[in-house]
């Protein structure tokens, strides 16, 4: 009996339950005596809501991948395991559904590690499947041996700093416990990265136990009434500002109501862009790397008594741990992770609140009724965007490119925009403006090159619409997965800032006083590469051609590269990062 038949049987039972009003806990579990362990594990993944599996298979994991191919889960073979993991991260954030990443033994696993660490830092829900060397071969120099003999101190096989839950399957009777652990992890607020390692002989062995019916729900963590009242008391003692992060993305409407009822100034992290509209008169700017001087101006000239922090760790790229960002009476810091508040600024007064941000803000709103008329407020500093007129000749200036992206992609499409680590991140965060959440993505934690260039596939696939990566030529050369996008007809767009160098490194070292380091890259024609793999593209040499190129990219029916020859001498807004490095 194959997995498609089993899935059809399962669906029939569910339909029978609906039609005859039989309680779901009385439905008999599907017959499992003909299942392999691989097929049973795949059934567990289907029941957990997995829709996609991204990876690169090899001999060690072939039976498990074959079972995935026979299921309702769509399997995409990537060209590199790290790219598969980055795509899985963005697929999760675009859809909310957990995603599987798979690899073969040895280097397949280590190739995936960068993307898996990024998943942990970003707070995605990912289940990593890999094979391990069978018990009888361990310690005998098996090909690509994957065992405690060769990888004992890597954290690959154990729960810890990389995996929230990790186990090696040694017999089929472990599957019910594994299903329970995965459901428990996926049901908790925040991210979850799990690893199921399964030797090939176990994958093909027969299932000897019944599978449980998986039921899990996500219940928001909520603060108690005493905590709400204490927070209210602290915020009402004087003026306060609101600092919004990515963890608040589900509470955009409530945060806007709170800001408008209290006249609070609002700033966001770069990952929080768009949660509070950037065209709102109470928005004072983005903090940290690529952020706006208007935030520092506000904190220095109109220093609030407290700052209400919602769903951000206040990590280096969000705050640079600047003392200017500490209000006179400290923070009221709300996060679902109890370990977050107080970590970035351990010396600052902090009232810690463990809660889902949306639930917390809804509770606060009960005490801030909508005013009958708007109350007066001090004028707030606002981000300033330099206006530069396009020129006829010369290389494209990044500011002009970003202005064209703003008009064509941000304002005239619903595409997700993902910026890459480096100058692309700085330009995108500083210049692009979003009025709704979920449109802008960037990695400010692990910050891997190649994240946007491959993550764009996951975002486009999960949303079934255009997604755009903005990245440099160095990142595009490292990992872009154009071939994968072509094979699976994924509507991805890459906008390459092609300056023939690692320009963030070049500009940054010069700003620190280090000169003469070789940061050059041989000039690359990315349109030729794209067309060689079945995609399409346009090479842009002049600013006057930008709008037409971007419009063509959005209407293309194949994956598309916009290769922009940019002026490398234009200084990117990376000064805050360089100053932070110097201060260290």
GROMACS .gro file of C-alpha atoms in nm, residues 44-488:
model
  445
   44UNK     CA    1   0.341   1.222   1.051
   45UNK     CA    2   0.485   1.520   0.863
   46UNK     CA    3   0.167   1.552   0.654
   47UNK     CA    4  -0.044   1.552   0.969
   48UNK     CA    5   0.179   1.826   1.113
   49UNK     CA    6   0.087   2.052   0.820
   50UNK     CA    7   0.404   2.023   0.611
   51UNK     CA    8   0.343   2.123   0.249
   52UNK     CA    9   0.698   2.150   0.113
   53UNK     CA   10   1.026   1.962   0.145
   54UNK     CA   11   1.343   2.130   0.015
   55UNK     CA   12   1.683   1.967  -0.013
   56UNK     CA   13   1.929   1.757  -0.209
   57UNK     CA   14   1.913   1.380  -0.178
   58UNK     CA   15   2.176   1.108  -0.193
   59UNK     CA   16   2.207   0.737  -0.131
   60UNK     CA   17   2.164   0.762   0.244
   61UNK     CA   18   1.820   0.922   0.233
   62UNK     CA   19   1.680   0.780  -0.092
   63UNK     CA   20   1.401   0.568   0.065
   64UNK     CA   21   1.274   0.859   0.272
   65UNK     CA   22   1.278   1.097  -0.025
   66UNK     CA   23   1.093   0.835  -0.232
   67UNK     CA   24   0.819   0.829   0.033
   68UNK     CA   25   0.805   1.210   0.030
   69UNK     CA   26   0.764   1.203  -0.349
   70UNK     CA   27   0.462   0.972  -0.313
   71UNK     CA   28   0.290   1.196  -0.059
   72UNK     CA   29   0.097   1.522  -0.073
   73UNK     CA   30   0.418   1.710   0.020
   74UNK     CA   31   0.579   1.888  -0.274
   75UNK     CA   32   0.948   1.796  -0.301
   76UNK     CA   33   1.199   2.039  -0.452
   77UNK     CA   34   1.555   1.931  -0.523
   78UNK     CA   35   1.789   2.227  -0.478
   79UNK     CA   36   2.147   2.274  -0.599
   80UNK     CA   37   2.286   2.331  -0.250
   81UNK     CA   38   2.157   2.232   0.092
   82UNK     CA   39   2.212   2.576   0.245
   83UNK     CA   40   1.997   2.728  -0.029
   84UNK     CA   41   1.725   2.476   0.049
   85UNK     CA   42   1.730   2.576   0.415
   86UNK     CA   43   1.717   2.950   0.336
   87UNK     CA   44   1.423   2.889   0.104
   88UNK     CA   45   1.251   2.689   0.378
   89UNK     CA   46   1.286   2.981   0.621
   90UNK     CA   47   1.118   3.224   0.384
   91UNK     CA   48   0.851   2.971   0.288
   92UNK     CA   49   0.761   2.940   0.655
   93UNK     CA   50   0.738   3.315   0.707
   94UNK     CA   51   0.530   3.356   0.391
   95UNK     CA   52   0.282   3.083   0.482
   96UNK     CA   53   0.308   2.997   0.851
   97UNK     CA   54   0.338   2.627   0.764
   98UNK     CA   55   0.635   2.420   0.889
   99UNK     CA   56   0.879   2.316   0.617
  100UNK     CA   57   1.101   2.009   0.579
  101UNK     CA   58   1.467   2.035   0.479
  102UNK     CA   59   1.647   1.714   0.384
  103UNK     CA   60   2.001   1.611   0.299
  104UNK     CA   61   2.218   1.305   0.263
  105UNK     CA   62   2.498   1.197   0.499
  106UNK     CA   63   2.823   1.377   0.582
  107UNK     CA   64   2.874   1.691   0.371
  108UNK     CA   65   2.506   1.704   0.288
  109UNK     CA   66   2.439   1.771   0.655
  110UNK     CA   67   2.726   2.014   0.707
  111UNK     CA   68   2.626   2.206   0.392
  112UNK     CA   69   2.281   2.257   0.542
  113UNK     CA   70   2.407   2.379   0.879
  114UNK     CA   71   2.442   2.748   0.785
  115UNK     CA   72   2.080   2.762   0.674
  116UNK     CA   73   1.965   2.569   0.980
  117UNK     CA   74   2.148   2.805   1.215
  118UNK     CA   75   1.978   3.092   1.032
  119UNK     CA   76   1.642   2.920   1.085
  120UNK     CA   77   1.708   2.901   1.458
  121UNK     CA   78   1.811   3.267   1.477
  122UNK     CA   79   1.519   3.383   1.260
  123UNK     CA   80   1.254   3.193   1.457
  124UNK     CA   81   1.131   2.970   1.172
  125UNK     CA   82   0.966   2.631   1.212
  126UNK     CA   83   1.180   2.378   1.024
  127UNK     CA   84   1.211   1.999   1.045
  128UNK     CA   85   1.546   1.871   0.919
  129UNK     CA   86   1.559   1.511   0.792
  130UNK     CA   87   1.892   1.340   0.741
  131UNK     CA   88   2.030   0.986   0.732
  132UNK     CA   89   2.299   0.856   0.964
  133UNK     CA   90   2.536   0.564   0.933
  134UNK     CA   91   2.374   0.236   1.037
  135UNK     CA   92   2.473   0.097   1.376
  136UNK     CA   93   2.670  -0.199   1.241
  137UNK     CA   94   2.895   0.029   1.028
  138UNK     CA   95   2.970   0.302   1.283
  139UNK     CA   96   3.333   0.355   1.368
  140UNK     CA   97   3.454   0.153   1.067
  141UNK     CA   98   3.523   0.442   0.827
  142UNK     CA   99   3.199   0.408   0.638
  143UNK     CA  100   3.170   0.640   0.339
  144UNK     CA  101   3.060   0.984   0.463
  145UNK     CA  102   3.028   0.834   0.810
  146UNK     CA  103   2.770   1.024   1.008
  147UNK     CA  104   2.780   0.910   1.368
  148UNK     CA  105   2.909   1.001   1.713
  149UNK     CA  106   3.251   0.872   1.603
  150UNK     CA  107   3.288   1.149   1.346
  151UNK     CA  108   3.050   1.424   1.464
  152UNK     CA  109   3.029   1.377   1.839
  153UNK     CA  110   3.080   1.741   1.943
  154UNK     CA  111   2.894   1.918   1.664
  155UNK     CA  112   2.551   1.939   1.824
  156UNK     CA  113   2.400   1.774   1.518
  157UNK     CA  114   2.247   1.480   1.700
  158UNK     CA  115   2.143   1.648   2.025
  159UNK     CA  116   1.897   1.912   2.138
  160UNK     CA  117   2.074   2.237   2.221
  161UNK     CA  118   2.188   2.561   2.062
  162UNK     CA  119   2.106   2.451   1.705
  163UNK     CA  120   1.816   2.210   1.736
  164UNK     CA  121   1.529   2.250   1.979
  165UNK     CA  122   1.477   1.876   1.943
  166UNK     CA  123   1.705   1.619   1.782
  167UNK     CA  124   1.702   1.241   1.781
  168UNK     CA  125   1.831   0.943   1.585
  169UNK     CA  126   1.567   0.683   1.503
  170UNK     CA  127   1.687   0.334   1.587
  171UNK     CA  128   1.355   0.146   1.569
  172UNK     CA  129   0.999   0.208   1.454
  173UNK     CA  130   0.858   0.204   1.806
  174UNK     CA  131   1.013   0.546   1.861
  175UNK     CA  132   0.785   0.715   1.605
  176UNK     CA  133   0.491   0.789   1.839
  177UNK     CA  134   0.724   0.972   2.079
  178UNK     CA  135   0.887   1.159   1.787
  179UNK     CA  136   0.545   1.262   1.657
  180UNK     CA  137   0.454   1.390   2.004
  181UNK     CA  138   0.780   1.587   2.038
  182UNK     CA  139   0.746   1.745   1.695
  183UNK     CA  140   0.383   1.843   1.758
  184UNK     CA  141   0.479   1.990   2.094
  185UNK     CA  142   0.761   2.196   1.942
  186UNK     CA  143   0.559   2.321   1.647
  187UNK     CA  144   0.271   2.413   1.877
  188UNK     CA  145   0.479   2.640   2.096
  189UNK     CA  146   0.504   3.013   2.020
  190UNK     CA  147   0.818   3.121   1.838
  191UNK     CA  148   1.052   2.916   1.628
  192UNK     CA  149   1.127   2.547   1.628
  193UNK     CA  150   1.407   2.366   1.448
  194UNK     CA  151   1.399   1.988   1.482
  195UNK     CA  152   1.628   1.717   1.346
  196UNK     CA  153   1.526   1.360   1.277
  197UNK     CA  154   1.826   1.145   1.182
  198UNK     CA  155   1.732   0.804   1.047
  199UNK     CA  156   1.972   0.534   0.920
  200UNK     CA  157   1.887   0.389   0.582
  201UNK     CA  158   1.810   0.035   0.710
  202UNK     CA  159   1.559   0.186   0.954
  203UNK     CA  160   1.395   0.388   0.674
  204UNK     CA  161   1.311   0.071   0.482
  205UNK     CA  162   1.215  -0.141   0.783
  206UNK     CA  163   0.852  -0.229   0.851
  207UNK     CA  164   0.648  -0.027   1.096
  208UNK     CA  165   0.568  -0.236   1.405
  209UNK     CA  166   0.351   0.008   1.599
  210UNK     CA  167   0.037   0.213   1.543
  211UNK     CA  168   0.072   0.582   1.475
  212UNK     CA  169  -0.105   0.826   1.705
  213UNK     CA  170  -0.357   1.077   1.584
  214UNK     CA  171  -0.173   1.407   1.599
  215UNK     CA  172  -0.356   1.696   1.762
  216UNK     CA  173  -0.176   2.016   1.843
  217UNK     CA  174  -0.279   2.376   1.880
  218UNK     CA  175  -0.098   2.703   1.926
  219UNK     CA  176  -0.216   2.892   2.231
  220UNK     CA  177  -0.080   3.243   2.280
  221UNK     CA  178   0.121   3.315   2.593
  222UNK     CA  179  -0.066   3.589   2.778
  223UNK     CA  180   0.034   3.810   3.068
  224UNK     CA  181  -0.176   3.811   3.385
  225UNK     CA  182  -0.393   4.101   3.489
  226UNK     CA  183  -0.142   4.210   3.755
  227UNK     CA  184   0.129   4.236   3.489
  228UNK     CA  185  -0.099   4.433   3.258
  229UNK     CA  186  -0.185   4.676   3.539
  230UNK     CA  187   0.179   4.722   3.634
  231UNK     CA  188   0.271   4.788   3.269
  232UNK     CA  189  -0.012   5.039   3.244
  233UNK     CA  190   0.104   5.214   3.559
  234UNK     CA  191   0.460   5.247   3.428
  235UNK     CA  192   0.354   5.372   3.085
  236UNK     CA  193   0.116   5.630   3.233
  237UNK     CA  194   0.384   5.792   3.449
  238UNK     CA  195   0.500   6.001   3.152
  239UNK     CA  196   0.567   6.002   2.781
  240UNK     CA  197   0.660   5.672   2.616
  241UNK     CA  198   0.766   5.558   2.272
  242UNK     CA  199   0.698   5.222   2.106
  243UNK     CA  200   0.978   5.011   1.959
  244UNK     CA  201   0.834   4.747   1.723
  245UNK     CA  202   1.010   4.432   1.610
  246UNK     CA  203   0.943   4.130   1.392
  247UNK     CA  204   0.781   3.942   1.679
  248UNK     CA  205   0.496   4.197   1.670
  249UNK     CA  206   0.404   4.125   1.306
  250UNK     CA  207   0.071   3.972   1.404
  251UNK     CA  208  -0.041   4.278   1.599
  252UNK     CA  209  -0.012   4.559   1.344
  253UNK     CA  210  -0.368   4.687   1.383
  254UNK     CA  211  -0.356   4.686   1.763
  255UNK     CA  212  -0.019   4.864   1.773
  256UNK     CA  213  -0.149   5.138   1.545
  257UNK     CA  214  -0.453   5.185   1.768
  258UNK     CA  215  -0.236   5.208   2.077
  259UNK     CA  216  -0.003   5.460   1.915
  260UNK     CA  217  -0.286   5.680   1.793
  261UNK     CA  218  -0.468   5.673   2.128
  262UNK     CA  219  -0.155   5.764   2.322
  263UNK     CA  220   0.031   5.989   2.072
  264UNK     CA  221   0.337   5.768   2.119
  265UNK     CA  222   0.623   5.794   1.872
  266UNK     CA  223   0.687   5.464   1.694
  267UNK     CA  224   1.014   5.321   1.567
  268UNK     CA  225   1.081   4.977   1.422
  269UNK     CA  226   1.365   4.734   1.378
  270UNK     CA  227   1.463   4.658   1.020
  271UNK     CA  228   1.281   4.324   1.041
  272UNK     CA  229   0.978   4.511   1.174
  273UNK     CA  230   0.948   4.745   0.874
  274UNK     CA  231   0.587   4.789   0.767
  275UNK     CA  232   0.426   4.661   1.088
  276UNK     CA  233   0.363   5.027   1.165
  277UNK     CA  234   0.308   5.227   0.844
  278UNK     CA  235   0.621   5.416   0.749
  279UNK     CA  236   0.413   5.699   0.604
  280UNK     CA  237   0.233   5.754   0.938
  281UNK     CA  238   0.302   6.092   1.106
  282UNK     CA  239   0.397   5.915   1.430
  283UNK     CA  240   0.662   5.699   1.264
  284UNK     CA  241   1.009   5.832   1.349
  285UNK     CA  242   1.222   5.577   1.166
  286UNK     CA  243   1.405   5.245   1.160
  287UNK     CA  244   1.666   5.173   1.426
  288UNK     CA  245   2.009   5.017   1.393
  289UNK     CA  246   2.188   4.914   1.075
  290UNK     CA  247   2.067   5.110   0.776
  291UNK     CA  248   1.836   5.305   1.006
  292UNK     CA  249   1.748   5.672   1.032
  293UNK     CA  250   1.910   5.958   1.222
  294UNK     CA  251   1.560   6.084   1.306
  295UNK     CA  252   1.536   5.811   1.573
  296UNK     CA  253   1.848   5.934   1.752
  297UNK     CA  254   1.726   6.291   1.714
  298UNK     CA  255   1.402   6.199   1.889
  299UNK     CA  256   1.571   6.005   2.168
  300UNK     CA  257   1.809   6.293   2.236
  301UNK     CA  258   1.575   6.592   2.196
  302UNK     CA  259   1.240   6.448   2.314
  303UNK     CA  260   1.368   6.168   2.532
  304UNK     CA  261   1.068   5.967   2.655
  305UNK     CA  262   1.033   5.848   3.011
  306UNK     CA  263   1.000   5.486   2.895
  307UNK     CA  264   1.003   5.277   2.578
  308UNK     CA  265   0.751   4.998   2.522
  309UNK     CA  266   0.944   4.727   2.336
  310UNK     CA  267   0.726   4.485   2.139
  311UNK     CA  268   0.873   4.168   1.991
  312UNK     CA  269   1.236   4.259   1.931
  313UNK     CA  270   1.552   4.128   2.098
  314UNK     CA  271   1.719   4.472   2.064
  315UNK     CA  272   2.017   4.286   1.918
  316UNK     CA  273   2.325   4.451   1.774
  317UNK     CA  274   2.183   4.531   1.430
  318UNK     CA  275   1.863   4.664   1.589
  319UNK     CA  276   2.016   4.885   1.858
  320UNK     CA  277   2.397   4.867   1.840
  321UNK     CA  278   2.341   4.871   2.217
  322UNK     CA  279   2.361   5.249   2.197
  323UNK     CA  280   2.306   5.420   2.533
  324UNK     CA  281   2.114   5.691   2.349
  325UNK     CA  282   1.835   5.439   2.297
  326UNK     CA  283   1.785   5.386   2.672
  327UNK     CA  284   1.501   5.609   2.803
  328UNK     CA  285   1.534   5.784   3.138
  329UNK     CA  286   1.325   5.524   3.326
  330UNK     CA  287   1.400   5.222   3.111
  331UNK     CA  288   1.193   4.969   2.918
  332UNK     CA  289   0.867   4.780   2.939
  333UNK     CA  290   0.977   4.486   2.726
  334UNK     CA  291   0.721   4.238   2.589
  335UNK     CA  292   0.828   3.911   2.426
  336UNK     CA  293   0.706   3.551   2.410
  337UNK     CA  294   1.057   3.441   2.511
  338UNK     CA  295   1.113   3.514   2.878
  339UNK     CA  296   1.491   3.524   2.827
  340UNK     CA  297   1.481   3.819   2.585
  341UNK     CA  298   1.387   4.120   2.803
  342UNK     CA  299   1.688   4.272   2.976
  343UNK     CA  300   1.950   4.086   2.772
  344UNK     CA  301   2.054   4.362   2.529
  345UNK     CA  302   2.066   4.632   2.796
  346UNK     CA  303   2.138   4.447   3.122
  347UNK     CA  304   2.209   4.772   3.311
  348UNK     CA  305   1.886   4.944   3.209
  349UNK     CA  306   1.573   4.933   3.422
  350UNK     CA  307   1.347   4.679   3.251
  351UNK     CA  308   1.000   4.554   3.338
  352UNK     CA  309   0.981   4.214   3.169
  353UNK     CA  310   0.655   4.084   3.027
  354UNK     CA  311   0.629   3.735   2.881
  355UNK     CA  312   0.334   3.748   2.645
  356UNK     CA  313   0.218   3.726   2.290
  357UNK     CA  314   0.245   4.084   2.166
  358UNK     CA  315  -0.105   4.095   2.019
  359UNK     CA  316  -0.267   3.966   2.336
  360UNK     CA  317  -0.072   4.216   2.546
  361UNK     CA  318  -0.158   4.519   2.332
  362UNK     CA  319  -0.526   4.418   2.318
  363UNK     CA  320  -0.529   4.407   2.697
  364UNK     CA  321  -0.369   4.753   2.717
  365UNK     CA  322  -0.618   4.901   2.473
  366UNK     CA  323  -0.901   4.841   2.721
  367UNK     CA  324  -0.746   5.111   2.937
  368UNK     CA  325  -0.687   5.359   2.653
  369UNK     CA  326  -1.031   5.440   2.510
  370UNK     CA  327  -1.049   5.607   2.173
  371UNK     CA  328  -1.051   5.985   2.231
  372UNK     CA  329  -1.343   6.191   2.107
  373UNK     CA  330  -1.100   6.430   1.944
  374UNK     CA  331  -0.729   6.406   1.864
  375UNK     CA  332  -0.509   6.546   2.141
  376UNK     CA  333  -0.225   6.780   2.050
  377UNK     CA  334   0.124   6.636   2.024
  378UNK     CA  335   0.475   6.766   1.976
  379UNK     CA  336   0.601   6.756   1.617
  380UNK     CA  337   0.813   6.445   1.571
  381UNK     CA  338   1.132   6.409   1.367
  382UNK     CA  339   1.073   6.206   1.051
  383UNK     CA  340   1.307   6.005   0.828
  384UNK     CA  341   1.452   6.217   0.551
  385UNK     CA  342   1.490   6.070   0.203
  386UNK     CA  343   1.731   6.244  -0.031
  387UNK     CA  344   1.582   6.332  -0.368
  388UNK     CA  345   1.825   6.279  -0.654
  389UNK     CA  346   1.738   6.344  -1.015
  390UNK     CA  347   1.821   6.066  -1.263
  391UNK     CA  348   2.111   6.133  -1.497
  392UNK     CA  349   2.158   6.037  -1.859
  393UNK     CA  350   2.510   5.898  -1.849
  394UNK     CA  351   2.721   5.712  -1.597
  395UNK     CA  352   2.669   5.408  -1.378
  396UNK     CA  353   2.343   5.366  -1.188
  397UNK     CA  354   2.347   5.519  -0.840
  398UNK     CA  355   2.200   5.288  -0.574
  399UNK     CA  356   1.969   5.566  -0.449
  400UNK     CA  357   1.809   5.593  -0.792
  401UNK     CA  358   1.770   5.215  -0.814
  402UNK     CA  359   1.598   5.207  -0.473
  403UNK     CA  360   1.366   5.489  -0.575
  404UNK     CA  361   1.263   5.289  -0.882
  405UNK     CA  362   1.209   4.976  -0.670
  406UNK     CA  363   0.993   5.181  -0.434
  407UNK     CA  364   0.769   5.307  -0.714
  408UNK     CA  365   0.744   4.995  -0.928
  409UNK     CA  366   0.768   4.704  -0.683
  410UNK     CA  367   0.675   4.834  -0.338
  411UNK     CA  368   0.392   5.069  -0.439
  412UNK     CA  369   0.262   4.895  -0.752
  413UNK     CA  370   0.281   4.526  -0.665
  414UNK     CA  371   0.227   4.296  -0.368
  415UNK     CA  372   0.566   4.126  -0.402
  416UNK     CA  373   0.768   4.039  -0.095
  417UNK     CA  374   1.106   4.212  -0.098
  418UNK     CA  375   1.405   4.037   0.063
  419UNK     CA  376   1.739   4.216   0.100
  420UNK     CA  377   2.072   4.038   0.127
  421UNK     CA  378   2.339   4.080   0.395
  422UNK     CA  379   2.569   4.366   0.290
  423UNK     CA  380   2.513   4.700   0.123
  424UNK     CA  381   2.187   4.572  -0.028
  425UNK     CA  382   2.047   4.534   0.324
  426UNK     CA  383   2.161   4.886   0.416
  427UNK     CA  384   2.016   5.049   0.104
  428UNK     CA  385   1.687   4.860   0.124
  429UNK     CA  386   1.631   4.919   0.495
  430UNK     CA  387   1.722   5.286   0.474
  431UNK     CA  388   1.536   5.388   0.159
  432UNK     CA  389   1.239   5.154   0.098
  433UNK     CA  390   0.914   5.238   0.276
  434UNK     CA  391   0.636   4.992   0.357
  435UNK     CA  392   0.285   5.059   0.484
  436UNK     CA  393   0.183   4.698   0.557
  437UNK     CA  394   0.351   4.408   0.743
  438UNK     CA  395   0.494   4.104   0.571
  439UNK     CA  396   0.633   4.280   0.265
  440UNK     CA  397   0.995   4.320   0.377
  441UNK     CA  398   1.232   4.048   0.494
  442UNK     CA  399   1.593   4.062   0.601
  443UNK     CA  400   1.816   3.850   0.826
  444UNK     CA  401   1.967   4.062   1.102
  445UNK     CA  402   2.077   3.773   1.321
  446UNK     CA  403   2.285   3.517   1.134
  447UNK     CA  404   2.307   3.744   0.828
  448UNK     CA  405   2.430   3.482   0.581
  449UNK     CA  406   2.528   3.567   0.227
  450UNK     CA  407   2.297   3.374  -0.003
  451UNK     CA  408   1.995   3.398   0.228
  452UNK     CA  409   1.796   3.638   0.010
  453UNK     CA  410   1.920   3.493  -0.319
  454UNK     CA  411   1.776   3.152  -0.232
  455UNK     CA  412   1.514   3.249   0.026
  456UNK     CA  413   1.327   3.432  -0.249
  457UNK     CA  414   1.227   3.092  -0.393
  458UNK     CA  415   1.056   2.987  -0.072
  459UNK     CA  416   0.866   3.315  -0.041
  460UNK     CA  417   0.748   3.309  -0.402
  461UNK     CA  418   0.647   2.943  -0.389
  462UNK     CA  419   0.453   2.968  -0.063
  463UNK     CA  420   0.267   3.283  -0.174
  464UNK     CA  421   0.228   3.168  -0.538
  465UNK     CA  422   0.324   3.514  -0.658
  466UNK     CA  423   0.627   3.730  -0.726
  467UNK     CA  424   0.900   3.769  -0.467
  468UNK     CA  425   1.204   3.990  -0.517
  469UNK     CA  426   1.558   3.952  -0.385
  470UNK     CA  427   1.786   4.256  -0.373
  471UNK     CA  428   2.146   4.142  -0.347
  472UNK     CA  429   2.503   4.213  -0.448
  473UNK     CA  430   2.707   4.040  -0.715
  474UNK     CA  431   2.913   3.856  -0.452
  475UNK     CA  432   2.604   3.700  -0.297
  476UNK     CA  433   2.458   3.620  -0.638
  477UNK     CA  434   2.774   3.433  -0.730
  478UNK     CA  435   2.768   3.244  -0.400
  479UNK     CA  436   2.414   3.103  -0.401
  480UNK     CA  437   2.114   3.197  -0.613
  481UNK     CA  438   1.929   2.876  -0.714
  482UNK     CA  439   1.818   3.014  -1.053
  483UNK     CA  440   1.822   2.661  -1.192
  484UNK     CA  441   1.586   2.542  -0.918
  485UNK     CA  442   1.347   2.830  -0.984
  486UNK     CA  443   1.343   2.747  -1.356
  487UNK     CA  444   1.276   2.376  -1.297
  488UNK     CA  445   0.983   2.443  -1.065
   0.00000   0.00000   0.00000
